[in-house]
């Protein structure tokens, strides 16, 4: 069992849901990323999605794109991200899942990536540009290393395909709430609830919902059907303030925002 | 037929290259496109409609022209130009956009998006959209908008919306990113008319097939006009659509040597060129596994070319396959050589070649010089150079 499996087992037995902030590694720098992870864990986050900056993220909206660009402009390296994570994981129990392009995984070497990430204390990977049809080799390595490989199911996924994807997923299923790219939405499509309820009948795996979630009313709408909720751009946007504002102020602001969302969970 | 032409397989693989590395959101649309295309290619009606458009609307077949004065001056092999520059809209790109427009019609989608570098694919897409009544949005990097102004205005005149891309290097690669992001949100109503043999399956196959009219015609014209096949065919390669279309019908003709010319830019140092087949390594970019310029973390590297259409860090998976099996040789031409070739063709033959095509002209001249007058070198003159006049004037410090 990976750390993610254990987390959901515990949450389910307590009838609780996971709250999962997305944080870009290295914006404005890795020290601050480490501080954010610690602080948001103290505020009650159950798990983290750690975005590894990539030069050509086609599934990401302007906020996450810009955070990736800032980090890459400062020449952030994968090795340094692993180093940062390994300083955080000894005292942060919330599992950290890496989110990255297959370009990065492939370049590093599949097995090499999984082993290095695991050694740093990372519990799994979300690879949005590696659809289930292409993920066989990486999935096998992840299984062997007990490293979760989280796959995505979207509103455009056909039912047959959704079942196949669920079969190949470990850790949890990432249900994408909207047909589109990452970014805050004022309203979320109401059919998510039915779609996730349907998916629930197809698989035993935990289901986390992400994309567009940014308001307490979104959390209230989705938490009854989900095992966890992922909030990305709304958090990344607040963290980005640290590029110009005092860091403690930004930490408090992001922390208060997370507390507000958690109270709706 | 050998396995070299029997690609891609059902998973979109050309040997180990290609595939479909794209977000799940696009999986259904890519499957639908694959299905629709495989139905269309079996459909007599579809093939006839496209052939008729090529003839009546594009002006095909494009001539295979003997560049006699240039050949004499070079003093080696006979140089022939496949005149894709004479097509409607001035480049080979229209061969692909009309094919994809017919597919869009079959899929019942009212809106088309595209990326463009030099603007030729943008103009060809805007043209096809005007012809079929589709709403059209073109993504173009700000830097390319600057250096290819005439094409930007043409697209607008044709009724397309040109959306400037301000992210990254503000060139073709970023325009592709933005087009994919648009498609992620609009996929139910929109077809993404990708302009080269790159991207996720089935694009590399579809674009190659539509562009193969270039090679098929060249093959027939060679036999008819020259009584035999050429000894060498040279084409420029960015993403590689004109080269793929030219080469593919000759892949099984072992006597025909094939040469792809990438953008050598200023030097062979990383960042100074756009030549992944010459200097890059296999990796993932824009949905396929192919040669690419990237750093040791898998981040796409910046590239440079004098020509906006070749200013791209990746290349088509089928070119990567042809490189690895040794069927096509890939080389490069540097900016200075390209300008010289442009000048030479202009002054000896009265033809302004696109800067992209001038890469092929430059290497073809070298190759021809080393050969005997009874040998035949064909150059794919993929586009005309009017669009580059202002940029060339700027480079020379002349008033335009």
XYZ file of C-alpha atoms in Angstrom:
665
model
C 0.000 0.000 0.000
C 1.302 3.428 -0.918
C 0.969 6.393 1.452
C -2.020 7.512 -0.633
C -3.853 4.199 -0.154
C -3.302 4.419 3.596
C -4.531 8.016 3.673
C -7.814 7.207 1.953
C -8.342 4.117 4.053
C -8.057 6.260 7.173
C -10.210 9.074 5.795
C -12.934 6.654 4.720
C -13.015 4.939 8.083
C -13.514 8.354 9.693
C -15.997 9.378 7.009
C -13.831 12.358 6.060
C -12.793 13.863 2.726
C -9.364 14.807 1.458
C -8.414 18.382 0.748
C -5.589 18.646 -1.747
C -3.926 21.945 -2.613
C -1.895 22.201 -5.830
C 1.395 24.018 -5.324
C 3.915 24.875 -8.048
C 7.438 23.849 -7.072
C 9.783 26.827 -7.101
C 7.458 29.823 -7.345
C 8.848 32.162 -6.193
C 11.523 29.756 -4.906
C 11.845 26.293 -3.382
C 12.296 27.590 0.179
C 8.911 29.233 -0.015
C 7.361 26.138 -1.584
C 8.614 24.148 1.420
C 7.167 26.751 3.791
C 3.803 26.622 1.985
C 3.659 22.820 2.175
C 4.360 22.871 5.916
C 1.892 25.666 6.575
C -0.967 24.199 4.529
C -0.389 20.802 6.143
C -0.775 22.452 9.569
C -3.999 24.033 8.333
C -5.389 20.575 7.663
C -4.577 19.686 4.046
C -4.594 15.931 3.686
C -2.463 15.615 0.561
C -0.570 17.809 -1.921
C -0.305 17.955 -5.671
C 3.165 19.320 -6.353
C 3.382 20.839 -9.837
C 6.762 20.261 -11.482
C 7.222 23.228 -13.837
C 7.166 22.371 -17.540
C 7.860 24.572 -20.540
C 4.818 23.537 -22.617
C 1.868 22.667 -20.353
C -1.088 22.363 -22.746
C -3.626 21.425 -20.059
C -2.906 24.454 -17.902
C -4.519 27.859 -17.818
C -2.713 31.206 -17.501
C -2.187 31.158 -13.702
C -0.359 27.821 -13.533
C 1.436 28.485 -16.840
C 2.776 31.764 -15.474
C 3.942 30.114 -12.247
C 5.778 27.452 -14.294
C 7.399 30.133 -16.447
C 8.603 32.098 -13.408
C 10.104 28.970 -11.860
C 11.781 27.942 -15.121
C 13.126 31.450 -15.681
C 14.981 30.959 -12.398
C 16.454 27.726 -13.838
C 14.730 25.381 -11.433
C 16.027 21.799 -11.740
C 14.251 18.543 -11.024
C 17.048 17.468 -8.687
C 16.583 20.588 -6.544
C 12.849 19.909 -6.322
C 13.570 16.407 -5.018
C 16.018 17.893 -2.497
C 13.377 20.333 -1.257
C 10.727 17.607 -0.937
C 13.073 15.398 1.050
C 13.478 18.168 3.639
C 9.695 18.437 4.025
C 8.508 14.833 3.999
C 10.074 13.750 7.335
C 7.733 16.067 9.258
C 4.776 16.528 6.907
C 2.610 13.424 6.942
C 0.284 14.531 4.117
C 1.363 12.564 1.016
C 2.854 14.568 -1.853
C 1.912 13.581 -5.404
C 3.998 14.982 -8.241
C 2.198 16.428 -11.267
C 4.388 16.587 -14.334
C 4.683 16.180 -18.065
C 5.699 12.847 -19.514
C 8.450 14.773 -21.283
C 10.184 15.188 -17.914
C 9.588 11.592 -16.816
C 10.829 10.205 -20.129
C 13.936 12.364 -20.176
C 14.878 11.330 -16.638
C 14.159 7.676 -17.426
C 10.922 6.070 -16.208
C 12.391 3.840 -13.530
C 14.918 6.457 -12.532
C 12.168 9.056 -12.056
C 10.008 6.792 -9.921
C 12.919 5.705 -7.730
C 14.296 9.230 -7.245
C 10.847 10.654 -6.489
C 10.137 7.855 -4.037
C 13.501 8.355 -2.348
C 12.569 12.012 -1.832
C 9.323 10.933 -0.175
C 6.951 11.580 -3.085
C 4.039 9.141 -3.048
C 2.906 9.138 -6.654
C 2.555 10.910 -9.977
C -0.119 12.548 -12.064
C 1.050 12.741 -15.679
C -1.678 14.614 -17.558
C -0.170 14.141 -21.017
C 0.213 10.393 -20.546
C -3.241 8.967 -21.255
C -4.025 5.413 -20.149
C -3.304 3.979 -23.637
C 0.310 5.140 -23.427
C 0.943 4.515 -19.739
C 1.577 0.742 -19.702
C 5.314 0.842 -19.129
C 5.220 3.538 -16.457
C 2.238 1.880 -14.738
C 4.163 -1.373 -14.441
C 7.168 0.335 -12.858
C 4.896 2.269 -10.482
C 3.153 -0.910 -9.358
C 6.478 -2.604 -8.728
C 7.707 0.384 -6.701
C 4.390 0.897 -4.876
C 4.252 4.431 -6.306
C 0.731 5.565 -7.202
C 0.025 6.471 -10.831
C -3.064 8.635 -10.785
C -5.000 8.729 -14.059
C -7.509 11.321 -15.176
C -11.099 10.831 -16.289
C -12.855 13.775 -17.914
C -16.376 14.741 -19.043
C -15.379 13.676 -22.588
C -14.256 10.187 -21.504
C -16.619 7.504 -22.811
C -18.042 5.025 -20.247
C -16.048 2.080 -21.644
C -12.883 4.050 -21.580
C -13.572 5.317 -18.046
C -13.775 1.708 -16.817
C -10.496 0.852 -18.561
C -8.775 3.884 -17.071
C -10.076 3.020 -13.603
C -8.615 -0.476 -13.987
C -5.177 0.960 -14.665
C -5.217 3.599 -11.928
C -3.600 3.347 -8.521
C -3.964 5.731 -5.575
C -7.059 7.630 -6.650
C -8.904 8.692 -9.790
C -8.545 12.339 -10.731
C -11.934 13.388 -12.100
C -11.616 16.547 -14.207
C -14.704 18.663 -13.535
C -14.773 20.612 -16.800
C -13.937 20.192 -20.483
C -11.072 22.623 -20.532
C -7.844 23.731 -18.947
C -7.021 24.481 -15.309
C -8.246 27.757 -13.855
C -10.827 29.170 -11.462
C -14.469 29.070 -12.580
C -17.349 30.988 -11.056
C -19.730 28.117 -11.676
C -19.129 24.423 -12.195
C -21.270 22.271 -14.486
C -24.040 20.592 -12.412
C -23.661 17.265 -14.259
C -20.371 16.591 -12.417
C -22.354 15.197 -9.511
C -24.109 12.593 -11.689
C -20.934 11.776 -13.606
C -18.965 11.125 -10.437
C -21.823 9.152 -8.900
C -21.830 6.932 -12.000
C -18.063 6.516 -11.793
C -18.381 5.588 -8.115
C -20.372 2.501 -9.140
C -17.637 1.390 -11.541
C -14.704 1.409 -9.150
C -13.616 0.990 -5.564
C -10.877 3.583 -5.970
C -11.127 6.956 -4.223
C -12.226 9.745 -6.587
C -10.865 13.265 -6.271
C -12.288 16.135 -8.299
C -10.209 18.969 -9.658
C -10.151 21.864 -12.204
C -12.043 25.067 -11.608
C -12.705 24.557 -7.882
C -12.108 27.786 -5.980
C -15.105 28.666 -3.799
C -16.711 27.276 -0.635
C -19.942 26.645 -2.583
C -17.982 24.435 -5.032
C -16.685 22.438 -2.085
C -20.177 22.069 -0.646
C -21.542 20.983 -4.018
C -18.891 18.339 -4.679
C -17.741 16.969 -1.339
C -20.792 14.692 -0.907
C -19.850 12.699 -4.036
C -16.048 12.899 -3.884
C -13.345 11.386 -1.700
C -11.284 14.486 -2.141
C -11.143 17.893 -3.780
C -8.200 19.526 -5.509
C -7.730 23.297 -5.621
C -5.037 24.615 -7.954
C -5.090 27.994 -9.674
C -6.801 29.788 -6.762
C -3.949 28.722 -4.473
C -1.162 29.245 -7.017
C -2.457 32.752 -7.674
C -2.277 33.580 -3.961
C 1.192 32.056 -3.568
C 2.383 34.085 -6.559
C 1.831 37.211 -4.467
C 5.051 36.257 -2.682
C 6.886 37.512 -5.751
C 6.104 41.033 -4.526
C 4.635 40.880 -0.998
C 6.118 39.908 2.401
C 6.187 36.118 2.668
C 4.532 35.820 6.081
C 1.603 37.877 4.843
C 1.223 35.581 1.812
C 1.453 32.435 3.953
C -1.282 33.754 6.253
C -3.441 34.700 3.307
C -3.106 31.294 1.592
C -3.578 29.575 4.935
C -6.759 31.530 5.711
C -8.110 30.726 2.274
C -7.466 27.019 2.816
C -9.107 27.171 6.243
C -12.155 28.810 4.672
C -12.434 26.068 2.040
C -11.815 23.320 4.602
C -14.720 24.575 6.704
C -16.996 23.899 3.716
C -15.688 20.340 3.283
C 5.959 -3.239 -49.801
C 8.430 -3.045 -46.975
C 7.497 -1.997 -43.468
C 9.031 1.460 -43.998
C 5.913 2.686 -45.807
C 3.412 0.644 -43.768
C 3.233 3.126 -40.937
C 1.791 4.228 -38.648
C 0.202 1.271 -36.832
C -3.162 1.568 -35.048
C -1.521 3.256 -32.069
C -0.046 5.916 -34.339
C 3.492 4.547 -34.126
C 6.131 5.007 -36.792
C 8.525 2.407 -35.419
C 9.011 3.628 -31.855
C 8.093 7.235 -32.729
C 4.719 8.983 -32.665
C 1.935 7.951 -30.302
C -0.557 10.112 -28.498
C 0.772 11.993 -25.467
C -2.172 14.280 -24.893
C -4.569 15.052 -22.048
C -7.491 12.662 -21.635
C -9.909 15.502 -22.489
C -8.829 15.234 -26.144
C -8.874 11.432 -26.380
C -12.431 11.210 -27.679
C -11.896 13.900 -30.323
C -8.689 12.224 -31.503
C -10.507 8.877 -31.709
C -13.364 10.480 -33.640
C -10.935 12.112 -36.031
C -9.122 8.808 -36.538
C -12.420 7.035 -37.296
C -13.707 9.774 -39.573
C -10.471 9.863 -41.512
C -10.357 6.105 -41.995
C -13.935 6.212 -43.300
C -13.204 9.200 -45.539
C -10.162 7.637 -47.167
C -12.266 4.635 -48.197
C -14.952 6.920 -49.563
C -14.793 7.476 -53.331
C -16.838 10.670 -52.992
C -14.439 12.181 -50.498
C -11.433 11.403 -52.661
C -13.073 12.824 -55.788
C -14.206 15.993 -54.030
C -10.707 16.607 -52.736
C -9.133 15.884 -56.132
C -11.537 18.319 -57.757
C -10.690 21.020 -55.201
C -6.987 20.432 -55.793
C -7.547 20.876 -59.513
C -10.092 23.690 -59.744
C -9.345 25.634 -56.592
C -5.646 25.104 -55.879
C -4.544 24.848 -59.491
C -2.956 21.417 -59.251
C -1.002 19.689 -60.587
C 1.773 22.124 -59.756
C 4.525 22.130 -62.399
C 7.795 20.242 -62.154
C 9.943 23.009 -63.562
C 13.439 22.632 -65.007
C 15.575 25.413 -63.514
C 17.844 25.473 -66.558
C 19.765 28.664 -65.921
C 20.422 27.734 -62.299
C 21.473 24.205 -63.337
C 23.903 25.586 -65.936
C 25.332 28.077 -63.493
C 25.828 25.410 -60.818
C 27.380 23.196 -63.475
C 26.334 19.824 -62.083
C 23.096 17.869 -62.017
C 19.877 19.168 -63.565
C 17.804 20.971 -60.918
C 14.022 20.700 -61.077
C 11.632 22.617 -58.846
C 8.321 21.197 -57.708
C 6.374 24.442 -57.791
C 4.205 24.311 -54.666
C 4.711 28.081 -54.550
C 2.276 28.328 -57.469
C -0.582 26.830 -55.486
C -3.485 29.027 -54.433
C -2.314 30.856 -51.248
C 1.297 30.385 -52.291
C 2.430 27.249 -50.499
C 1.847 23.546 -49.989
C -0.206 24.185 -46.835
C -3.497 24.389 -48.757
C -3.225 20.673 -49.701
C -3.703 19.822 -46.047
C -6.224 22.458 -44.995
C -8.696 21.548 -47.753
C -8.489 17.883 -46.755
C -9.049 18.735 -43.103
C -11.872 21.128 -44.025
C -13.669 18.241 -45.732
C -13.151 16.140 -42.590
C -14.513 19.018 -40.461
C -17.588 19.098 -42.678
C -18.091 15.354 -42.227
C -17.755 15.692 -38.447
C -20.315 18.504 -38.446
C -18.128 20.959 -36.533
C -18.740 24.685 -37.218
C -15.450 26.086 -35.898
C -11.813 25.568 -36.865
C -8.661 26.624 -35.035
C -5.056 26.461 -36.180
C -1.546 27.488 -35.240
C 0.750 29.217 -37.659
C 4.419 30.140 -37.796
C 5.226 31.753 -41.129
C 1.542 32.428 -41.595
C 1.231 30.130 -44.610
C -0.750 27.516 -42.714
C -2.814 30.284 -41.139
C -3.651 31.741 -44.536
C -4.396 28.295 -45.962
C -6.676 27.487 -43.009
C -8.438 30.860 -43.213
C -8.909 30.256 -46.942
C -10.411 26.796 -46.479
C -12.665 28.128 -43.700
C -13.905 30.963 -45.914
C -14.515 28.465 -48.732
C -16.573 26.166 -46.469
C -18.112 28.725 -44.122
C -16.396 27.776 -40.856
C -15.620 30.182 -38.051
C -11.827 30.453 -37.940
C -9.355 31.384 -35.202
C -5.597 31.392 -35.868
C -3.001 31.389 -33.082
C 0.238 33.109 -34.023
C 3.250 34.086 -31.918
C 3.833 37.801 -31.504
C 7.342 37.527 -32.893
C 5.990 35.782 -36.005
C 3.228 38.381 -36.396
C 6.005 40.957 -36.527
C 8.098 39.164 -39.143
C 5.256 37.890 -41.343
C 2.941 40.899 -41.452
C 1.556 40.421 -44.974
C 0.143 37.008 -44.056
C -1.470 38.355 -40.877
C -3.410 40.893 -42.890
C -4.441 38.264 -45.459
C -5.874 36.061 -42.728
C -7.961 38.964 -41.461
C -9.167 39.763 -44.973
C -10.265 36.146 -45.271
C -12.444 36.561 -42.189
C -10.256 34.797 -39.650
C -9.497 36.069 -36.176
C -5.742 36.160 -35.503
C -4.964 35.742 -31.806
C -1.456 36.879 -30.853
C 0.402 34.466 -28.566
C 2.528 36.230 -25.977
C 3.778 33.274 -23.944
C 7.218 31.651 -24.104
C 9.290 32.444 -27.169
C 6.216 33.907 -28.923
C 6.786 31.685 -31.951
C 5.299 28.556 -33.542
C 5.771 26.269 -30.530
C 3.792 28.624 -28.296
C 1.110 29.011 -30.961
C 0.710 25.201 -30.929
C 0.366 25.261 -27.115
C -2.355 27.909 -27.301
C -4.228 26.084 -30.045
C -4.249 22.910 -27.934
C -5.487 24.896 -24.917
C -8.327 26.336 -26.991
C -9.159 22.835 -28.213
C -9.240 21.488 -24.621
C -12.223 23.771 -23.963
C -13.892 23.798 -27.383
C -13.390 20.229 -28.533
C -17.087 19.424 -28.954
C -17.661 22.146 -31.545
C -14.193 22.726 -32.936
C -11.729 20.970 -35.193
C -8.057 21.680 -34.656
C -6.537 21.894 -38.135
C -2.917 21.104 -37.296
C -0.594 22.304 -40.021
C 2.269 19.860 -39.981
C 3.111 16.184 -39.578
C 3.474 16.662 -35.824
C 1.199 16.332 -32.799
C -0.702 13.325 -31.483
C -2.004 10.507 -33.687
C -3.753 10.762 -36.151
C -2.368 14.175 -37.212
C 1.046 13.034 -38.491
C -0.654 10.485 -40.715
C -3.505 12.703 -41.928
C -1.232 15.602 -42.829
C 1.281 13.325 -44.566
C -1.466 11.697 -46.601
C -2.989 15.010 -47.709
C 0.458 16.376 -48.578
C 1.416 13.205 -50.464
C -0.198 14.696 -53.548
C 3.145 16.541 -53.911
C 5.176 13.344 -54.164
C 2.619 11.475 -56.262
C 2.556 14.251 -58.841
C 6.342 14.573 -58.804
C 6.673 10.843 -59.393
C 4.262 10.884 -62.361
C 5.778 14.067 -63.791
C 9.311 12.649 -63.525
C 8.325 9.562 -65.453
C 6.366 11.570 -68.026
C 8.795 14.484 -68.503
C 12.111 12.795 -67.810
C 11.404 9.159 -68.501
C 12.698 8.154 -65.098
C 12.700 8.885 -61.385
C 14.947 11.604 -59.919
C 18.296 10.697 -58.347
C 17.863 12.993 -55.383
C 14.940 14.858 -53.830
C 15.539 17.681 -51.364
C 12.944 19.322 -49.093
C 13.085 21.586 -46.048
C 11.990 20.206 -42.673
C 10.528 22.116 -39.729
C 7.595 20.067 -38.550
C 8.162 18.493 -41.935
C 4.872 18.434 -43.847
C 6.096 19.365 -47.327
C 9.008 16.943 -46.963
C 6.770 14.123 -45.705
C 4.336 14.690 -48.573
C 7.144 14.784 -51.101
C 9.109 11.811 -49.725
C 6.354 9.368 -48.803
C 5.440 8.292 -52.364
C 9.160 7.653 -53.032
C 9.918 5.707 -49.851
C 9.868 2.340 -51.648
C 11.952 3.635 -54.603
C 15.375 2.637 -53.381
C 17.173 4.367 -56.259
C 15.856 7.763 -55.164
C 17.949 9.478 -52.528
C 15.951 11.630 -50.117
C 17.332 14.577 -48.168
C 15.635 16.726 -45.517
C 17.100 20.132 -44.685
C 16.572 21.623 -41.242
C 17.117 25.176 -40.063
C 20.811 25.488 -39.167
C 20.305 29.044 -37.891
C 23.428 30.873 -36.715
C 25.484 27.910 -35.479
C 25.271 24.373 -34.134
C 25.156 25.619 -30.517
C 21.964 24.888 -28.563
C 19.568 27.798 -29.035
C 21.152 28.979 -32.283
C 19.323 26.608 -34.628
C 16.104 24.631 -35.081
C 17.516 21.294 -36.192
C 16.360 18.496 -33.858
C 17.004 15.716 -36.393
C 20.615 16.893 -36.738
C 21.365 17.896 -33.148
C 18.470 16.778 -30.912
C 17.433 13.623 -29.090
C 14.186 11.644 -28.941
C 11.691 13.046 -26.450
C 8.096 14.159 -26.036
C 6.669 17.391 -27.418
C 3.135 18.345 -28.448
C 1.746 14.870 -28.191
C 4.281 12.719 -29.939
C 7.569 10.961 -29.365
C 10.089 12.316 -31.838
C 13.427 14.102 -32.093
C 13.257 17.332 -30.125
C 15.508 20.056 -28.742
C 15.320 19.975 -24.955
C 17.495 20.242 -21.857
C 18.421 17.373 -19.527
C 15.221 17.870 -17.501
C 12.991 17.468 -20.571
C 12.199 21.193 -20.843
C 11.834 22.324 -24.441
C 14.827 24.390 -25.513
C 14.664 27.709 -27.306
C 15.446 27.487 -30.998
C 16.275 29.992 -33.703
C 15.701 30.212 -37.424
C 15.605 33.042 -39.898
C 12.394 31.467 -41.183
C 9.331 31.521 -38.934
C 7.999 28.319 -40.509
C 11.033 26.268 -39.446
C 11.467 27.951 -36.062
C 10.212 24.915 -34.144
C 11.983 22.692 -31.563
C 10.357 19.434 -32.686
C 9.732 17.517 -35.868
C 7.398 14.890 -37.257
C 7.623 11.350 -35.828
C 7.797 9.844 -39.314
C 10.925 11.899 -40.056
C 12.436 10.547 -36.840
C 11.577 7.049 -38.049
C 13.060 7.674 -41.518
C 16.202 9.030 -39.887
C 16.624 6.011 -37.634
C 16.013 3.438 -40.389
C 18.352 5.403 -42.653
C 15.865 5.989 -45.464
C 16.212 9.787 -45.477
C 19.362 11.759 -44.703
C 18.893 14.921 -42.680
C 21.157 17.903 -42.843
C 20.820 21.640 -42.231
C 21.426 24.987 -43.880
C 22.466 28.095 -41.957
C 20.738 31.473 -42.184
C 23.487 33.049 -44.312
C 23.470 30.188 -46.830
C 19.683 30.423 -46.989
C 19.747 34.113 -47.886
C 22.346 33.408 -50.540
C 20.188 30.652 -52.050
C 17.153 32.935 -51.964
C 19.095 35.549 -53.891
C 20.469 33.098 -56.385
C 17.110 31.601 -57.302
C 15.576 35.066 -57.533
C 18.275 36.319 -59.892
C 18.783 33.230 -62.088
C 15.204 31.989 -62.379
C 12.987 34.918 -61.473
C 11.450 33.013 -58.582
C 11.289 34.311 -55.005
C 11.306 31.220 -52.802
C 10.008 31.276 -49.235
C 12.858 31.420 -46.696
C 11.725 27.971 -45.543
C 12.060 26.510 -49.060
C 15.344 28.379 -49.541
C 16.906 25.949 -47.042
C 16.200 23.136 -49.503
C 17.431 25.242 -52.429
C 20.736 25.910 -50.634
C 21.532 22.227 -50.034
C 20.210 21.180 -53.476
C 22.642 23.569 -55.149
C 25.566 22.025 -53.199
C 24.456 18.497 -53.983
C 23.869 19.268 -57.665
C 27.334 20.805 -57.961
C 28.890 17.476 -56.947
C 26.939 15.504 -59.541
C 27.051 15.007 -63.304
C 24.748 16.818 -65.787
C 22.822 13.611 -66.554
C 21.672 13.355 -62.938
C 18.423 14.851 -61.675
C 17.893 16.723 -58.417
C 14.337 17.745 -57.489
C 13.715 20.478 -54.909
C 10.380 20.855 -53.227
C 9.793 24.586 -53.575
C 7.213 24.539 -50.824
C 6.222 28.209 -50.884
C 6.749 31.603 -52.411
C 8.864 34.292 -50.793
C 6.788 37.460 -51.126
C 5.884 37.151 -47.456
C 9.599 37.376 -46.556
C 10.478 40.508 -48.538
C 10.053 42.859 -45.570
C 12.043 40.630 -43.190
C 14.881 40.297 -45.722
C 14.943 44.071 -46.187
C 15.151 44.450 -42.398
C 18.035 41.950 -42.177
C 19.905 43.852 -44.866
C 19.180 47.194 -43.280
C 17.248 48.338 -46.329
C 14.111 50.431 -46.479
C 11.009 48.366 -47.350
